[in-house]
Short mmCIF file of C-alpha atoms (C1' of nucleotides) and ligand atoms in Angstrom, two decimals:
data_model
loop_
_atom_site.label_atom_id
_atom_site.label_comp_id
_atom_site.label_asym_id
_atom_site.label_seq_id
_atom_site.Cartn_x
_atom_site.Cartn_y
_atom_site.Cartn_z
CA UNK A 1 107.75 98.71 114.21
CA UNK A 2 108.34 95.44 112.89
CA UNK A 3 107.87 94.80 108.88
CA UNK A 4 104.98 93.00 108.98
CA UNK A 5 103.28 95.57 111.46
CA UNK A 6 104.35 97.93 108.81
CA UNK A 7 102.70 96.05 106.02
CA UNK A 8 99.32 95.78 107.64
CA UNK A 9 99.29 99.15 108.27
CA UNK A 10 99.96 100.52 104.74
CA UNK A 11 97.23 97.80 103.51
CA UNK A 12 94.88 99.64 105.87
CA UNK A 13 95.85 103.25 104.66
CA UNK A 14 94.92 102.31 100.82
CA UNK A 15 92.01 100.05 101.66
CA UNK A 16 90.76 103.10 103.64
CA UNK A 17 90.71 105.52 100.36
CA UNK A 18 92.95 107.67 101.70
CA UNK A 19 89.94 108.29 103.94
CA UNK A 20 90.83 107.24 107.41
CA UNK A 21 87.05 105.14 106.70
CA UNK A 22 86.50 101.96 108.66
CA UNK A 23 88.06 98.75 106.46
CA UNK A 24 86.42 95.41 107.42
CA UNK A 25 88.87 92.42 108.18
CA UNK A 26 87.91 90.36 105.24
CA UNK A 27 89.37 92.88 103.38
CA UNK A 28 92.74 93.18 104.92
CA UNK A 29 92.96 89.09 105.03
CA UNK A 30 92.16 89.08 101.33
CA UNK A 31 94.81 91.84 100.06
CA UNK A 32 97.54 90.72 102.48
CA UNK A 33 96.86 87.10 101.32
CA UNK A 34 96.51 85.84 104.91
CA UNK A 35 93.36 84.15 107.05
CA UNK A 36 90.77 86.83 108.93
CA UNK A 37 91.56 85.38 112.08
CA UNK A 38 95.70 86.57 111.71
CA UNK A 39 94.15 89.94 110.23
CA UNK A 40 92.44 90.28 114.03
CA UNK A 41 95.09 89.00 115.85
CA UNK A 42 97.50 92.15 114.34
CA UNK A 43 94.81 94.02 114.46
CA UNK A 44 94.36 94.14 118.24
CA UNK A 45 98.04 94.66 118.95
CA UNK A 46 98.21 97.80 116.72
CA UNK A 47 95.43 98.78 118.58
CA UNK A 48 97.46 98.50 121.64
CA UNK A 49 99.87 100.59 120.51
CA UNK A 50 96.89 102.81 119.32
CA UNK A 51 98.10 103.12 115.55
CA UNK A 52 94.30 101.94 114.83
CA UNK A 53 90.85 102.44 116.59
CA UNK A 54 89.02 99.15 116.76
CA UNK A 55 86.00 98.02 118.40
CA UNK A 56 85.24 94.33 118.25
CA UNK A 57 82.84 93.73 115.01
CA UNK A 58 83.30 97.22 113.85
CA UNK A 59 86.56 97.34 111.82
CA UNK A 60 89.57 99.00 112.06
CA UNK A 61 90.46 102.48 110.93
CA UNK A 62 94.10 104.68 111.14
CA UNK A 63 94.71 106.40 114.40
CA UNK A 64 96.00 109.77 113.08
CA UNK A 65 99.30 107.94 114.51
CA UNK A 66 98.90 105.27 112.33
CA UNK A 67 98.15 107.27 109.10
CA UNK A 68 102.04 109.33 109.90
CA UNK A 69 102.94 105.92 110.02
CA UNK A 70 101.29 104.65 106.70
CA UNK A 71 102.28 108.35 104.93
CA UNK A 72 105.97 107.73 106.12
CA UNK A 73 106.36 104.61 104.61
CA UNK A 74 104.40 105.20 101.37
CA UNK A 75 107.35 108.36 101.19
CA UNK A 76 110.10 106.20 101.19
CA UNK A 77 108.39 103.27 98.30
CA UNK A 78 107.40 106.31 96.31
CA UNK A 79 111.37 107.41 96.40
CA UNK A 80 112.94 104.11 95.86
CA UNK A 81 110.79 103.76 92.69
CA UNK A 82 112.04 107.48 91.41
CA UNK A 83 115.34 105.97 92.60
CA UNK A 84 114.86 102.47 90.62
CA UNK A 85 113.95 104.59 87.18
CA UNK A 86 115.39 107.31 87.29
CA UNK A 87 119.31 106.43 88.16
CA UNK A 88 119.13 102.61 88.11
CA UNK A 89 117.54 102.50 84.43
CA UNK A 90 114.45 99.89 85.89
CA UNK A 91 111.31 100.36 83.50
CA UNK A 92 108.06 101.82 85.38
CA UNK A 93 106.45 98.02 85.87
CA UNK A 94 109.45 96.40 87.35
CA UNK A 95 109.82 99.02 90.71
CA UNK A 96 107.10 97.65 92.82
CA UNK A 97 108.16 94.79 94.26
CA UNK A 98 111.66 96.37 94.84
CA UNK A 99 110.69 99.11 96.37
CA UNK A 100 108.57 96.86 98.74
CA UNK A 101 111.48 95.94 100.64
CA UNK A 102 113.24 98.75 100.52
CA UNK A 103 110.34 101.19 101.85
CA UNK A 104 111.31 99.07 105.23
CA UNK A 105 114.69 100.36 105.61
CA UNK A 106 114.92 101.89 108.78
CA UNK A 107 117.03 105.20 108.60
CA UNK A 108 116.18 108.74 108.59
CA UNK A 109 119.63 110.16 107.29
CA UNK A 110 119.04 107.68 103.84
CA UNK A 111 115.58 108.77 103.02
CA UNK A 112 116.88 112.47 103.48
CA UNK A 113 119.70 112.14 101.05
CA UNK A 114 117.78 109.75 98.75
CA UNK A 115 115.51 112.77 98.69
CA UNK A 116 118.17 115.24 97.55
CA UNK A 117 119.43 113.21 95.23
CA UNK A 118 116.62 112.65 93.65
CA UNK A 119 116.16 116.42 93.59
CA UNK A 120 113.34 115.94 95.95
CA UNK A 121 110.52 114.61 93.54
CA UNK A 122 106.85 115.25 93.60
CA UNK A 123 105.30 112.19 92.26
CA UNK A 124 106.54 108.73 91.66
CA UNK A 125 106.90 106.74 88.35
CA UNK A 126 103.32 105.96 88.52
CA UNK A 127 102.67 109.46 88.98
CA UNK A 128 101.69 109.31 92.32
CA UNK A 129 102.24 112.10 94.88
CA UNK A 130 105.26 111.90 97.01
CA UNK A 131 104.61 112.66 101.06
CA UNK A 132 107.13 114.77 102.23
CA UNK A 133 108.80 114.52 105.73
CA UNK A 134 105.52 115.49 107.44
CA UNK A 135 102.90 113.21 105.32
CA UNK A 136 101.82 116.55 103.30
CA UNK A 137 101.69 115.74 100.03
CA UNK A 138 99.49 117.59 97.25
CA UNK A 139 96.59 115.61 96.21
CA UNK A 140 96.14 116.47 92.13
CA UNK A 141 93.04 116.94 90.60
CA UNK A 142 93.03 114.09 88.13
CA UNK A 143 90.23 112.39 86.79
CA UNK A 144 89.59 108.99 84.93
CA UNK A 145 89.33 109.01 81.42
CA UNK A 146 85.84 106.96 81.75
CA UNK A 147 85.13 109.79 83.58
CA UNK A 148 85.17 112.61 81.36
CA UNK A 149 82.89 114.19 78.30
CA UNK A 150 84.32 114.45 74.84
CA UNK A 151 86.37 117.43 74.11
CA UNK A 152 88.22 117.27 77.37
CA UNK A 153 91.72 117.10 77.13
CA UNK A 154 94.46 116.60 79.62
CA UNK A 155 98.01 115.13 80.66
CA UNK A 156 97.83 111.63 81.70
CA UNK A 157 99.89 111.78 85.27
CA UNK A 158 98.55 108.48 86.84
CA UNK A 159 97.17 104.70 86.54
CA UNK A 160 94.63 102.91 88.89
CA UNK A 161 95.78 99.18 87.95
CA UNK A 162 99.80 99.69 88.34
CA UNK A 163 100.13 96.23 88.15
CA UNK A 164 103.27 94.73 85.78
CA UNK A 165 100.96 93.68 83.21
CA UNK A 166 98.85 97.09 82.58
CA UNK A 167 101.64 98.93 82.80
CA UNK A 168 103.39 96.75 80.20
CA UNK A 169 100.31 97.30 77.97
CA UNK A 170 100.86 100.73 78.03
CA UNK A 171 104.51 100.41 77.13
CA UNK A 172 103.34 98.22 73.75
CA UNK A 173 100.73 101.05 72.96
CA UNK A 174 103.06 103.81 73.43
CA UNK A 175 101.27 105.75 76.17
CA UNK A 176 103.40 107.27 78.89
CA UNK A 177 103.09 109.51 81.73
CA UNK A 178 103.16 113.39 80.55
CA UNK A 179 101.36 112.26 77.45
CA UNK A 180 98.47 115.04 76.52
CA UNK A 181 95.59 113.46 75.17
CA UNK A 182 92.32 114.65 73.78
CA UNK A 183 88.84 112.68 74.44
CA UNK A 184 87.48 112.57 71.06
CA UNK A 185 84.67 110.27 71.03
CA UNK A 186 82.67 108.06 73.45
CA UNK A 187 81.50 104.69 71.65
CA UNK A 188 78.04 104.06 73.55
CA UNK A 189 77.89 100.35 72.83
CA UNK A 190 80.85 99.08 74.29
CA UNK A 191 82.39 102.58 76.19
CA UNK A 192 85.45 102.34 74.18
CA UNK A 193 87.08 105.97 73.81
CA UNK A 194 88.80 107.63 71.04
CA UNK A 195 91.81 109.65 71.80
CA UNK A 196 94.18 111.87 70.65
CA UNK A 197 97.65 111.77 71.08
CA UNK A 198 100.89 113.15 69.23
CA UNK A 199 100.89 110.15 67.07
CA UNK A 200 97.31 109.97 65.99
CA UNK A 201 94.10 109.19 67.19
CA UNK A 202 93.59 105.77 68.86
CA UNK A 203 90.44 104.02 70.50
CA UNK A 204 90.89 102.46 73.90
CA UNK A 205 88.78 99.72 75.49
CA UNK A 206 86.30 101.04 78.41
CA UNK A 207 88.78 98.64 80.87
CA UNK A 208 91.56 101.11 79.62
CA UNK A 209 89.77 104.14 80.10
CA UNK A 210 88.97 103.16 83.53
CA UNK A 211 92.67 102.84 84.86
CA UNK A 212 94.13 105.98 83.67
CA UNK A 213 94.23 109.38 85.51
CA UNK A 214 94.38 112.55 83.21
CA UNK A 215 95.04 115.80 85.09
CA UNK A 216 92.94 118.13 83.35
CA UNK A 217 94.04 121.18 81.49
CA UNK A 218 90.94 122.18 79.10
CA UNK A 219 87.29 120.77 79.70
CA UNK A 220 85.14 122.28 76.48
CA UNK B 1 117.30 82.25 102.73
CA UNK B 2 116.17 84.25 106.29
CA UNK B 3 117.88 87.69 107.23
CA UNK B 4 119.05 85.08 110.58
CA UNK B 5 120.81 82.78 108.29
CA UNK B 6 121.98 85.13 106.30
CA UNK B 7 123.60 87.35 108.99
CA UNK B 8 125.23 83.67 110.54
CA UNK B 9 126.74 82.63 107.13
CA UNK B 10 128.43 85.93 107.18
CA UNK B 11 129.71 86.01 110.30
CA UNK B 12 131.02 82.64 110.07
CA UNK B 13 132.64 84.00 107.19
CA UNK B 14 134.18 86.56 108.84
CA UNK B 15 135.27 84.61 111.37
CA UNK B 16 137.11 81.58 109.22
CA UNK B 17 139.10 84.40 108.36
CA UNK B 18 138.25 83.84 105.10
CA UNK B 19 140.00 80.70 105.03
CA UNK B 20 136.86 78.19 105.50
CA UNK B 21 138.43 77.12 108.51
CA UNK B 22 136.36 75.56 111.87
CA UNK B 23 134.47 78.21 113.93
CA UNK B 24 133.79 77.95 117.45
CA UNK B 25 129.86 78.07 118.68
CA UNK B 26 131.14 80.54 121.35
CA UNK B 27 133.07 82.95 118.86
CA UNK B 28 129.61 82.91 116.68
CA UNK B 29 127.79 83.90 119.87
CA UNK B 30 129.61 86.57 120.67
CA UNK B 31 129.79 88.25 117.56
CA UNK B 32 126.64 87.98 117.17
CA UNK B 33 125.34 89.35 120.36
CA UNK B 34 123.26 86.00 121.24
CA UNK B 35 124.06 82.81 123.67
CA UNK B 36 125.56 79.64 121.87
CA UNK B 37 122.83 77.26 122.66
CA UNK B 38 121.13 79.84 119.78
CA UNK B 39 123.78 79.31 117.34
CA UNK B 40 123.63 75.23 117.77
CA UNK B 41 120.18 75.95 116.90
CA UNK B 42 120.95 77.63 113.75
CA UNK B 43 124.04 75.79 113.19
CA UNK B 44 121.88 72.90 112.93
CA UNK B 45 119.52 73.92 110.33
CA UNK B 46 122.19 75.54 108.52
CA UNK B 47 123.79 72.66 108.33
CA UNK B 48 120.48 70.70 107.14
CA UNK B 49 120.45 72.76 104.56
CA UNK B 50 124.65 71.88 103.83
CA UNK B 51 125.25 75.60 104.19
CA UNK B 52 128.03 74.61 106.41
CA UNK B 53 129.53 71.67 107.74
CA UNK B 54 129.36 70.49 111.50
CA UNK B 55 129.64 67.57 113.58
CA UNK B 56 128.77 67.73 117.12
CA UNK B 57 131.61 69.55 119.26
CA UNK B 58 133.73 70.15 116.46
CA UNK B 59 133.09 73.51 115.23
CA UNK B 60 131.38 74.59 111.99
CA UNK B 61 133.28 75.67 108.94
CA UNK B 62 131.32 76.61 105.76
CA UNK B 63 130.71 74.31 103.02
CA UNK B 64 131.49 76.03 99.49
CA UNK B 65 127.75 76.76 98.60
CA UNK B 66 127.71 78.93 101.98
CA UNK B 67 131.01 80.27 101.39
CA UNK B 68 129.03 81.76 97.69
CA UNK B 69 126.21 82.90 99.99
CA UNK B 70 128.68 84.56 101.89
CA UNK B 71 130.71 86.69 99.38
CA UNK B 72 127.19 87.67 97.74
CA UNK B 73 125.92 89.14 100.70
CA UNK B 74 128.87 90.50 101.29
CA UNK B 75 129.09 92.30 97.55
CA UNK B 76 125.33 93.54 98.47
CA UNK B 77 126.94 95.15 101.64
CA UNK B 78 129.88 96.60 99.85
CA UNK B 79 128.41 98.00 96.82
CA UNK B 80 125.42 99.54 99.07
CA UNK B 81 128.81 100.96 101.24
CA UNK B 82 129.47 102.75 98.15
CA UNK B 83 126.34 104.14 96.65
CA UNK B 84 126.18 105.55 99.94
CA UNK B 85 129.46 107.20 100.40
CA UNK B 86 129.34 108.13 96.39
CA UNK B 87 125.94 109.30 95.69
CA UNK B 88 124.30 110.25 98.66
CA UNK B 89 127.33 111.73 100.42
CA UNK B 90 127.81 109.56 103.44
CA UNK B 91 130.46 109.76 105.39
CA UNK B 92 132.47 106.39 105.56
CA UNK B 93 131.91 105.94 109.40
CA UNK B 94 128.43 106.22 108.73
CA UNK B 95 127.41 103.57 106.08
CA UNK B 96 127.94 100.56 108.09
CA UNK B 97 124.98 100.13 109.98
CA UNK B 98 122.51 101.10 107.03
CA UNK B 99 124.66 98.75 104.76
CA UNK B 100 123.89 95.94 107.41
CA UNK B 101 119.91 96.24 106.35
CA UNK B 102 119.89 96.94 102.80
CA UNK B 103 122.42 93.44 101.91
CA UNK B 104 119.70 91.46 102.61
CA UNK B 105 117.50 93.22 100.07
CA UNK B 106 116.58 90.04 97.16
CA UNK B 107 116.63 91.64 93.72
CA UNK B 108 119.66 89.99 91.50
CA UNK B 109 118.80 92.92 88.68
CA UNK B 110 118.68 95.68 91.95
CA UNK B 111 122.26 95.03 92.40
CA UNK B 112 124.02 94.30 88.93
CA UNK B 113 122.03 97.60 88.01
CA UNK B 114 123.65 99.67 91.26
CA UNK B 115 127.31 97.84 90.25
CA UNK B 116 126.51 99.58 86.99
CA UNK B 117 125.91 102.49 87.75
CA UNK B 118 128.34 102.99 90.14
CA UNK B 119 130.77 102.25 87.39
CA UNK B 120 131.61 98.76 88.91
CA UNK B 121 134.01 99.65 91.74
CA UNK B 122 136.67 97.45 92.88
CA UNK B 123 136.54 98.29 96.68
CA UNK B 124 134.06 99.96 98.93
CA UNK B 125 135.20 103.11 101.01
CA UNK B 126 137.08 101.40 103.75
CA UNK B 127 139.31 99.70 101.05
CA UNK B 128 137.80 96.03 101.39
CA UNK B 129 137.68 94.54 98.09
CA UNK B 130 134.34 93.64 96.24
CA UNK B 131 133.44 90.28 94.71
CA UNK B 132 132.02 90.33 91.29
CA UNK B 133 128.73 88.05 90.62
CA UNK B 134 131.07 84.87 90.91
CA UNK B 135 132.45 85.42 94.39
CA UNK B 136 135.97 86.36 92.40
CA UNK B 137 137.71 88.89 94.46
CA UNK B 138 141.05 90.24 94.36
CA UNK B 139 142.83 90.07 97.26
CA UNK B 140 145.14 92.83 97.84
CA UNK B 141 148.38 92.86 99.28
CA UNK B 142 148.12 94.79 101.96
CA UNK B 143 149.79 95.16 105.66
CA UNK B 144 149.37 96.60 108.62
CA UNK B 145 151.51 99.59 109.87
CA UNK B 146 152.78 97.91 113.02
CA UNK B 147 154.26 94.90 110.28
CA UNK B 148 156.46 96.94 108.35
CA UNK B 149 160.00 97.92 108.88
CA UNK B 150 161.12 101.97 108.58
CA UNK B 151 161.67 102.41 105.72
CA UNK B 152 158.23 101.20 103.75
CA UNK B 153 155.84 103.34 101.56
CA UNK B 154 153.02 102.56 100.69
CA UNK B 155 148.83 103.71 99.71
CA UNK B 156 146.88 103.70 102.90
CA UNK B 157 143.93 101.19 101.03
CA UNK B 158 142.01 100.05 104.12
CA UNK B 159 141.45 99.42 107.93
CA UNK B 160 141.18 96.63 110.43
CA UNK B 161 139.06 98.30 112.99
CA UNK B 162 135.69 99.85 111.08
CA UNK B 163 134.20 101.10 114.00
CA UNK B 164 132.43 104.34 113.87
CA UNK B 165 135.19 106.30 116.41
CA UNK B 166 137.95 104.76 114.91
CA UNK B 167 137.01 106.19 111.73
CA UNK B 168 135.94 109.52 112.98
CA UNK B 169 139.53 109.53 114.70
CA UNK B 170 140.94 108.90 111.24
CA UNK B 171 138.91 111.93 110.01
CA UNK B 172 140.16 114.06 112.53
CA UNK B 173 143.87 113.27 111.72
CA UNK B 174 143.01 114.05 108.34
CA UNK B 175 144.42 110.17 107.47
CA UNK B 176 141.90 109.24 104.36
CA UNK B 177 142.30 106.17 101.74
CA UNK B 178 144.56 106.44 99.07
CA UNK B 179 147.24 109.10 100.88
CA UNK B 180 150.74 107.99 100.43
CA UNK B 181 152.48 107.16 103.98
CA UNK B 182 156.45 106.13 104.51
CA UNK B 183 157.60 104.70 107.75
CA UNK B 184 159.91 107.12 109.26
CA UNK B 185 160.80 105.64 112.43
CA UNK B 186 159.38 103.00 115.52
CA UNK B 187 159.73 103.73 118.81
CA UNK B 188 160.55 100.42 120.51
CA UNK B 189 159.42 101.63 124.26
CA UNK B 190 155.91 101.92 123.10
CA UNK B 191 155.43 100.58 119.72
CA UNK B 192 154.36 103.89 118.35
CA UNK B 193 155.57 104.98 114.49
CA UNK B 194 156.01 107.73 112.76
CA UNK B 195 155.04 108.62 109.55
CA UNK B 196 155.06 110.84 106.74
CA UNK B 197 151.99 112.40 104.96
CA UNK B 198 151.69 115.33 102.16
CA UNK B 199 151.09 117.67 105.16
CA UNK B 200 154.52 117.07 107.47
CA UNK B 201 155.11 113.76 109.47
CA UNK B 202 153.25 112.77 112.45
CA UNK B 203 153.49 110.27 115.22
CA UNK B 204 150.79 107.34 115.35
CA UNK B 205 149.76 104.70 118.47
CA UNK B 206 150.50 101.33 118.53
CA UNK B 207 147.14 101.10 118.34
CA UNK B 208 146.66 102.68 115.05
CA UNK B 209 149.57 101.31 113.36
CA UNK B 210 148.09 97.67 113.99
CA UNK B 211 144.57 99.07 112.23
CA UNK B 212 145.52 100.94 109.08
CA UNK B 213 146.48 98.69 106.33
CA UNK B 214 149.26 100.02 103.71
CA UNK B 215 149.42 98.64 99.90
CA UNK B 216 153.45 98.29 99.39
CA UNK B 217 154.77 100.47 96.82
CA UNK B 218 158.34 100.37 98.34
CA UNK B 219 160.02 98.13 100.56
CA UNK B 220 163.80 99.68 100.71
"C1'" DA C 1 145.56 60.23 135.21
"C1'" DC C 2 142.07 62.66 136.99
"C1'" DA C 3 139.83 66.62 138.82
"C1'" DA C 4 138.53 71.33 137.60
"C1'" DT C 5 137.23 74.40 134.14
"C1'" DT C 6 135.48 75.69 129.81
"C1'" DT C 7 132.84 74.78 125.80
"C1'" DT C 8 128.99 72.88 123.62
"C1'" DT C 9 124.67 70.67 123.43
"C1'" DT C 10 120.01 69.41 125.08
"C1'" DA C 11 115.55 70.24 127.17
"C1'" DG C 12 112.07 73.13 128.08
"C1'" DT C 13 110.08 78.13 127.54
"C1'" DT C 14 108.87 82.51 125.25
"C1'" DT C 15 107.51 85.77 121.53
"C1'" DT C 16 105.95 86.84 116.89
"C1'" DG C 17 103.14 85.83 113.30
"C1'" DT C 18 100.76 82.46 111.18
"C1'" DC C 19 97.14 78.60 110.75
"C1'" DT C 20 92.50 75.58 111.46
"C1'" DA C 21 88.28 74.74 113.61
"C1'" DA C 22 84.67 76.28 116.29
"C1'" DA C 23 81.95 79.91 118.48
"C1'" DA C 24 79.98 84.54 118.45
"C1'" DT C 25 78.10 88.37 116.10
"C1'" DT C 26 76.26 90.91 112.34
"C1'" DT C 27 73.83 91.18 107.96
"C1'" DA C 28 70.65 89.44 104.57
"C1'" DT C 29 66.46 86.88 103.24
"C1'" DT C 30 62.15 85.25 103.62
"C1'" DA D 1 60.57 88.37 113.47
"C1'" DA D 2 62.82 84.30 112.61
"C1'" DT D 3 66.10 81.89 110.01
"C1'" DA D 4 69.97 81.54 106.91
"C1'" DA D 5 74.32 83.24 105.44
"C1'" DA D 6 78.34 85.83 105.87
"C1'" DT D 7 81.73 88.00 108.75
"C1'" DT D 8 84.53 88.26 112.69
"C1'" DT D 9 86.51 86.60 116.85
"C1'" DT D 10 88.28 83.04 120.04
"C1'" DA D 11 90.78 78.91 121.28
"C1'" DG D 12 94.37 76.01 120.51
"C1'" DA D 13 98.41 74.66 117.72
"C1'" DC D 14 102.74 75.40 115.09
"C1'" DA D 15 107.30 77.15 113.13
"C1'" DA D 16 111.16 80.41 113.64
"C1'" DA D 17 114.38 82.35 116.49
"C1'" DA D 18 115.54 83.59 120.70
"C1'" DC D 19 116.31 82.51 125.96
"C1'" DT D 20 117.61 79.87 130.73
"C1'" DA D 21 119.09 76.03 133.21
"C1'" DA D 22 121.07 71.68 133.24
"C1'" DA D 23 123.67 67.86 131.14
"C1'" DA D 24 127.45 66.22 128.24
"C1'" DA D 25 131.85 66.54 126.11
"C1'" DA D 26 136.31 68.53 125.49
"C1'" DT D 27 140.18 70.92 127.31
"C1'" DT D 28 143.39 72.30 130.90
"C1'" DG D 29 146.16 72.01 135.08
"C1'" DT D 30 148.37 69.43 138.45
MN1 MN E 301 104.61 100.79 94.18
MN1 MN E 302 104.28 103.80 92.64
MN1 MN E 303 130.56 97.43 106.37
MN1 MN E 304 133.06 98.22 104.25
#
DNA sequence: ACAATTTTTTAGTTTTGTCTAAAATTTATT
DNA sequence: AATAAATTTTAGACAAAACTAAAAAATTGT
């Protein structure tokens, strides 16, 4: 598998939803930042080596091949970032683009070991679940915080947006993974929420709410 | 800067004997597994980019910007050598090959972190020294068995040949970095030496003696 | 010195992954 | 149902890095 074949398959595995759903080519063109006429021309040769179905017109979706594939790769970004944070001292919104090149490191033996050393982790920085050597990996039950009635309450394991900027945000407003938090009030008008945390009671914007996973421990 | 280029400037590198002396196009070739109308190719471009410098049917030499490019892949390679060995409990006739893909991993804060935290070492595990950020590197004074005269002692700090067997070989003969060795005597019918370790004396090749390097600690 | 050999370069292809422009197909709108 | 708009595919071209075959230059042997 060459890198880029790589790429385009892990672009199809999270534009399908985790779902193994069709994903239309405008799609993969836009999120790899590359022309729908490249996304077909990849597309048909990873169909040759049947790591997606495709039918002319119809989009593409993962060959259970091609989602081993996708799962495998995911596994080794989702280490390197435990890797970059937990032993290298990188903050949570630096890891991505790191661990983009090194999830293409071809060798079996170093993902193994990387794995024991890291005292073989469940979820990433992000909080996301960590595929083991098979592509089984747990899928929590975590919610949005836009999601949920007041009175829930819950330990914030994940983000939607993990891009550098949200993730900075976070940092500023001192909200962290393993954080519990209780949904005290929903502001109709705008959807802020109020919530509270070990430090006191703060109101988020509804853009806020929307991008943070709580796994849930109490729902009132 | 391509993984291509990058894996030329080191080899010419290697191959000036670190000395930024001319290279032929036919040496480059076959070190690098290609044909030499490929490495005019690249030689070309590298030299557009005054990497190195070439004239037509003189050989190419590097020019001191690749000679920097050089030593900082090379501290990538070295410093990955010994994470692995170190942290993930490699071997040290296994790192090589996974050491050729991850020094050409871009992150300047990925590798001043990893120096770090592997408490910045002064030579990976075959005893080859490591350039700091600079491209400053000690160079040890070292020799090769087969040079000395009976009589030397010395730390066994590195090896000429770093290929897998030989290294397993070493392994087997229970002949690691950092033992102490004194030359006992040389047999002049074969050029074979013997030598004496913590565990008794034994008799090495020719062979051997002109691969394992000794740091002088005596010279009687 | 000059012919033979070796080394190096040039010229012309190939493969991978990208692009633009145009054609084909599907989806949306009236 | 017909037309307009959006999406997707095809056709043809290009850059990077490799190759083969042939030409040019340097080196070696007599
Ligand atoms: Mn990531
Ligand atoms: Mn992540
Ligand atoms: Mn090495
Ligand atoms: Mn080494």
């Amino acid at each position: 598998m060459t890198l880029s074949e790589e790429d385009y398959i892990k672009t199809i595995y999270h534009l399908s939803d985790f779902n193994s759903k069709s994903v239309a080519t405008n799609a993969i063109a836009e999120q790899m930042k590359t022309k729908p006429s490249s996304v077909t021309d990849m597309v048909k040769k990873l169909s040759e080596k049947s790591l997606v179905n495709y039918k002319k017109y119809q989009g593409v979706s993962l060959s259970e091949k091609g989602r081993l594939v996708a799962l495998s790769i995911i596994r080794k970004h989702r280490l390197w970032e435990v890797f970059l944070v937990d032993k290298l001292n990188f903050s949570w919104d630096e890891v991505h683009v790191v661990a983009e090149q090194l999830e293409h490191i071809k060798s079996d033996t170093l993902i193994d070991k990387l794995d024991a050393h890291l005292g073989y982790p469940k979820v990433d920085p992000h909080g996301d679940p960590i595929p083991n050597k098979d592509g089984v990996f747990t899928k929590s039950v975590k919610k949005l915080i836009s999601e949920l009635p007041v009175g829930s309450q819950g330990v914030c394991v994940g983000v939607n947006d993990s891009s550098a900027a949200f993730l900075k945000f976070l940092d500023k407003n001192k909200i962290a993974l393993g954080d519990t938090f209780k949904i005290l009030e929903i502001e109709e008008f705008d959807g802020s929420v109020t919530i509270s945390t070990r430090s006191g009671s703060i109101s988020i914007s509804k853009q806020i709410a929307t991008n943070l996973f709580l796994e849930i421990v109490d729902e009132e």
